[in-house]
Short mmCIF file of C-alpha atoms in Angstrom, two decimals:
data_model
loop_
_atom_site.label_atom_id
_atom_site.label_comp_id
_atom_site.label_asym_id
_atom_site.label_seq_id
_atom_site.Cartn_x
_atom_site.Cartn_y
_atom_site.Cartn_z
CA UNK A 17 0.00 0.00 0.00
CA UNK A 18 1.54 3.31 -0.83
CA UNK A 19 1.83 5.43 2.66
CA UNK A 20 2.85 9.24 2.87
CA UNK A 21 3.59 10.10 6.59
CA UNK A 22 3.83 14.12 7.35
CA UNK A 23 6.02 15.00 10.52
CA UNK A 24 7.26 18.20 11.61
CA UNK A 25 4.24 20.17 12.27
CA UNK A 26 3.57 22.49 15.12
CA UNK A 27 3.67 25.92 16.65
CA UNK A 28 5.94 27.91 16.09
CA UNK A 29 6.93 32.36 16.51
CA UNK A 30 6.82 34.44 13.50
CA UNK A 31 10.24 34.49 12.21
CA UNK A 32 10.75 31.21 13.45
CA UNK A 33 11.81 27.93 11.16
CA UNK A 34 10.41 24.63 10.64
CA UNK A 35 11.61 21.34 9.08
CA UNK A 36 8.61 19.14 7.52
CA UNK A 37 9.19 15.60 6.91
CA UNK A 38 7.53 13.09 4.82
CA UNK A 39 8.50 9.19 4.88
CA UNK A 40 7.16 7.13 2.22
CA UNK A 41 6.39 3.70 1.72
CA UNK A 42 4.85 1.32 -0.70
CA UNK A 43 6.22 2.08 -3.74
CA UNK A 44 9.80 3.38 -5.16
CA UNK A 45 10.19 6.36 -4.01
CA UNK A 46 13.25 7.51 -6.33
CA UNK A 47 11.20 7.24 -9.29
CA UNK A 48 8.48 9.66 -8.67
CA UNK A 49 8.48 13.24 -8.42
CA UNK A 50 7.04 15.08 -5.22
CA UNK A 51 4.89 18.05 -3.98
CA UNK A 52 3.76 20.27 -1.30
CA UNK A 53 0.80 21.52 -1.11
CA UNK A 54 -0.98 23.33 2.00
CA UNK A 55 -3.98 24.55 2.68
CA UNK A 56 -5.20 27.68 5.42
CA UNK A 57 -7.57 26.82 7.76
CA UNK A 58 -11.04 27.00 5.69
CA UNK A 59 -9.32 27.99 2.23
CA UNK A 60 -8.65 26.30 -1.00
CA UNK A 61 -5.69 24.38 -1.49
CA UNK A 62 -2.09 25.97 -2.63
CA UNK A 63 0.80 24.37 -4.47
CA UNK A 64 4.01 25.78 -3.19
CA UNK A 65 6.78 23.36 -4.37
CA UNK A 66 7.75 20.46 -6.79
CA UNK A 67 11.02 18.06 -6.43
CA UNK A 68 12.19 15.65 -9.45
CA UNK A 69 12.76 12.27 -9.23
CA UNK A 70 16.63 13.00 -8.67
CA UNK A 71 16.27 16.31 -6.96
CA UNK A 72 16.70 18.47 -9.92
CA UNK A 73 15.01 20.76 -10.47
CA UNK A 74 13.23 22.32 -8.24
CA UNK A 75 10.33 24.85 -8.30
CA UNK A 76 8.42 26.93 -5.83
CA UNK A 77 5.66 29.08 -5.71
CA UNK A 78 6.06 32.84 -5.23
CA UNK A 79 4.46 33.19 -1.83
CA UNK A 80 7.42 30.74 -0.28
CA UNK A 81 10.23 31.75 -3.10
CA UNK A 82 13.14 32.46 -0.95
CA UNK A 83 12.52 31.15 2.16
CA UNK A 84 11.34 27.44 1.98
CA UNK A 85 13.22 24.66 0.72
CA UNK A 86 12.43 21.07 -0.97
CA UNK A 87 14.72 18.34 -0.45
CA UNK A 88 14.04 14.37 -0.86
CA UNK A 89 16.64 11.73 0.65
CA UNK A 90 15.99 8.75 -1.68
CA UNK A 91 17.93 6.16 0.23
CA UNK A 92 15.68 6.96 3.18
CA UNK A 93 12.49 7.68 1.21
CA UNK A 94 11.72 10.91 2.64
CA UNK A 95 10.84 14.31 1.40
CA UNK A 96 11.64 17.57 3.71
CA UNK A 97 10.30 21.07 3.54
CA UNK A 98 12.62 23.34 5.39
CA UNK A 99 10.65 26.98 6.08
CA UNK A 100 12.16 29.86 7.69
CA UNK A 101 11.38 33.18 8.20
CA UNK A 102 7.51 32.01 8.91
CA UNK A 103 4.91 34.29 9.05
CA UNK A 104 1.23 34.62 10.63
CA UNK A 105 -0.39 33.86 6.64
CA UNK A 106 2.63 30.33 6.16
CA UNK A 107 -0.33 28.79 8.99
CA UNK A 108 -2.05 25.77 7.35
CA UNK A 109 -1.83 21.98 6.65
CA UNK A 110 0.83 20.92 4.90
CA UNK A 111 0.56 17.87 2.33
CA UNK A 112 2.95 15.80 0.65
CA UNK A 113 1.72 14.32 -2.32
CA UNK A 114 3.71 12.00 -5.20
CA UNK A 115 3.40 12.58 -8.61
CA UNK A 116 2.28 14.00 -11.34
CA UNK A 117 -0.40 15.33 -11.00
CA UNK A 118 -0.51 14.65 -7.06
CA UNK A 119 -1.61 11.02 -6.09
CA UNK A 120 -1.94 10.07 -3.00
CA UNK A 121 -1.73 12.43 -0.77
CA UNK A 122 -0.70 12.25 3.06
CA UNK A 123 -2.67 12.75 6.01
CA UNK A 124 -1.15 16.50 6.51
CA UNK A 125 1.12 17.88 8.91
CA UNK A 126 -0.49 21.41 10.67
CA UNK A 127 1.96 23.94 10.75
CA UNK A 128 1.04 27.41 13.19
CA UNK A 129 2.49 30.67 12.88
CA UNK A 130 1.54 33.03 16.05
CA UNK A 131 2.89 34.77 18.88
CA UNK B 3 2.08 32.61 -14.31
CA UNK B 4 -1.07 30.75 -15.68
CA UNK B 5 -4.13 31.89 -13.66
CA UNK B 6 -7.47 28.62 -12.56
CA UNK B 7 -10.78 30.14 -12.40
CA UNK B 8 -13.43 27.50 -11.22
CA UNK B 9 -17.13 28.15 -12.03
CA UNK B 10 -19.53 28.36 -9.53
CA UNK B 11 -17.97 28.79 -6.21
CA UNK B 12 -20.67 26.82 -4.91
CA UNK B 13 -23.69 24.69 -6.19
CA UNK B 14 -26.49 23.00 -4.49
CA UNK B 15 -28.26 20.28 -6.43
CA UNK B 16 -30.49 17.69 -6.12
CA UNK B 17 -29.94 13.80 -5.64
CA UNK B 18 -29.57 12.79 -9.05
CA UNK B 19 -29.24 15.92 -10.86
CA UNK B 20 -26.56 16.38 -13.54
CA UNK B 21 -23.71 18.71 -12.01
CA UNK B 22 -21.26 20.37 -14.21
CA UNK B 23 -18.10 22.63 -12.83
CA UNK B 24 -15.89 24.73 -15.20
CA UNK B 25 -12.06 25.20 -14.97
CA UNK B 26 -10.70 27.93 -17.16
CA UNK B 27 -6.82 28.36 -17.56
CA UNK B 28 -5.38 32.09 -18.36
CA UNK B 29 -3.12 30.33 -21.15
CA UNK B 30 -3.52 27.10 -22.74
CA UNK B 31 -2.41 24.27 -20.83
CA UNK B 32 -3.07 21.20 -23.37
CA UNK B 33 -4.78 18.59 -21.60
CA UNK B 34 -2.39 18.60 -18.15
CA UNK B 35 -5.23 19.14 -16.38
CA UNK B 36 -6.32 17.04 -13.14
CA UNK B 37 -9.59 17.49 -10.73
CA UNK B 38 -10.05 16.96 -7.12
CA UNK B 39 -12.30 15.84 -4.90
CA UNK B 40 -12.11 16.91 -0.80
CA UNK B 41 -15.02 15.76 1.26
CA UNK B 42 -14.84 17.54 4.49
CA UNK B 43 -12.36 16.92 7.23
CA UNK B 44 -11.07 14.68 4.24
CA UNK B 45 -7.41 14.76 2.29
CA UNK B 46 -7.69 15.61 -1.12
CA UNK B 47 -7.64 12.97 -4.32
CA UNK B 48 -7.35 12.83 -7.59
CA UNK B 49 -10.62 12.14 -9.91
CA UNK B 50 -9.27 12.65 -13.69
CA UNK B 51 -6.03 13.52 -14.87
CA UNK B 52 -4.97 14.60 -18.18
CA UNK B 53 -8.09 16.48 -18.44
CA UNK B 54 -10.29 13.44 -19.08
CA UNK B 55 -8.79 9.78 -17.80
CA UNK B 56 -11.10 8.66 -15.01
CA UNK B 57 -8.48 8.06 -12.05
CA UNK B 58 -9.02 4.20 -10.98
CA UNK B 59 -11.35 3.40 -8.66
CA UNK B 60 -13.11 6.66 -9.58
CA UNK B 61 -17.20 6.05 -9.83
CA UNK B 62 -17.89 6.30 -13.75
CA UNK B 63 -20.32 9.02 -13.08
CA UNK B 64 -17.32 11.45 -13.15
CA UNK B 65 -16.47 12.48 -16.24
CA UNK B 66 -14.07 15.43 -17.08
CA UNK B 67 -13.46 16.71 -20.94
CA UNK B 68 -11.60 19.59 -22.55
CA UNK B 69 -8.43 20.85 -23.86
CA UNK B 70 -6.24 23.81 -24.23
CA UNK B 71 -7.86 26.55 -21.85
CA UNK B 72 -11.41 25.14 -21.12
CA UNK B 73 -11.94 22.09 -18.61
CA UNK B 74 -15.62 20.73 -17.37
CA UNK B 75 -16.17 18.10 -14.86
CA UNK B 76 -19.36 16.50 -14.75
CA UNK B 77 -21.54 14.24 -12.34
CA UNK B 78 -23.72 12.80 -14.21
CA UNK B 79 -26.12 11.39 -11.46
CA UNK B 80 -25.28 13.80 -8.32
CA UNK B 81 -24.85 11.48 -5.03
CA UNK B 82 -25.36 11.79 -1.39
CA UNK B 83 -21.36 10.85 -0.82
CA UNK B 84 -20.51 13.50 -3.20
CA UNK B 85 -20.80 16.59 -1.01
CA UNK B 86 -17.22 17.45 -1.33
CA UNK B 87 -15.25 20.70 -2.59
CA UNK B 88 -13.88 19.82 -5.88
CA UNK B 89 -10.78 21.56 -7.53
CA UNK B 90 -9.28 21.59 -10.96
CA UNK B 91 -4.95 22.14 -10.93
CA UNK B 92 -2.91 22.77 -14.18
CA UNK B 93 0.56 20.56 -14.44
CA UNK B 94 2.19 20.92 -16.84
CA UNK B 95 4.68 23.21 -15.78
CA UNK B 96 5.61 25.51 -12.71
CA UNK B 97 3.40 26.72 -10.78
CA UNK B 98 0.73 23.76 -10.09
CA UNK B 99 -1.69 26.33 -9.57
CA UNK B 100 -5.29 25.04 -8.34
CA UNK B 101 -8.90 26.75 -9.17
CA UNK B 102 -9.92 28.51 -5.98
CA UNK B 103 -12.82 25.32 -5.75
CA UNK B 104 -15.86 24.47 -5.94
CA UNK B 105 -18.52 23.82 -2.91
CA UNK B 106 -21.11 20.98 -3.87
CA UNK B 107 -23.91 20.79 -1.64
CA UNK B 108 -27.50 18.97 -1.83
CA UNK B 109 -30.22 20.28 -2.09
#
């Protein structure tokens, strides 16, 4: 069964960075692509960043341009999202999601910006 | 960047009616083209991808067509389980951006 696990989440200061994980299992992990996607509490959902297969290239929406960061370990099947400088409007559930387009999706990992 | 504009932000239909959402793109975006379905409290998944390929497992009462910069989905016979927000999201390059979504309710 292909599994996405999201880790990382929590609360954190504006300002402040965050490291998300996600582990996968289920399938091979090197030969898909990977995104994140969040969504605010009671909004729509956002794309913010795409990783190839090898780890190149890399893209990122311009809301997080700058100041988040894709990365994928293939030996250990995992997929990271570093974010700093975090602000009050970077709040929401964060998704990882394989593919192209994005299928499956994990559970979400809630990430909250507030002082 | 390529700009999503879902049509309506929100329906309510009967049991069995014949719903049908609109995805515009800004640009044309060939057929890389995907919808998604998010019943509340839910994670998202994938219904059709590459505008029209019903995404296994998917009831056949989904149906999405179009090409280029115009994208339906239809439910052909709307059901109970249905009540979901549905989204359409361009891939085929940089940014992935979604429609804003669409709210399907019954009536």
């Amino acid at each position: 069964e292909v599994q996405l696990v999201e880790s990382g989440g929590g609360l954190v200061q504006p300002g402040e960075s965050l490291r998300l994980s996600c582990t996968a299992s289920g399938f091979t992990f090197s030969s898909f692509s990977m995104t994140w996607v969040r969504q605010a509490p009671g909004k729509g959902l956002e794309w913010i960043s795409y990783i190839s297969p090898s780890g190149s290239p890399k893209y990122y929406a311009d809301s997080v341009k700058g100041r988040f960061a894709i990365s994928r370990d293939n030996a250990k099947n995992s997929l990271y999202l570093h974010m700093d400088s975090l602000r009050a409007d970077d709040t929401a559930v964060y998704y990882c999601a394989r593919g192209r387009p994005s299928d499956p999706w994990g559970q979400g990992t809630l990430v909250t910006v507030s002082s | 960047d390529i700009q999503m504009t879902q049509s309506p932000s929100s329906l309510s239909a009967s049991v069995g009616d014949r719903v049908t959402i609109t995805c515009r793109a800004s640009q044309g975006i060939s057929n890389y083209l995907a919808w998604f379905q998010q019943k509340p409290g839910k994670v998202p998944k994938v219904l059709i991808y590459a505008a029209s390929t019903l995404q296994s497992g998917v009831p056949s009462r989904f149906n999405g067509s179009g090409s280029g910069t115009d994208f339906t989905l239809t439910i052909s016979s709307l059901q109970p389980e249905d009540v979901a927000t549905y989204y359409c999201q361009k891939y085929n390059s940089a940014p992935w951006t979604f429609g804003q979504g669409t709210k399907v309710e019954i009536k």
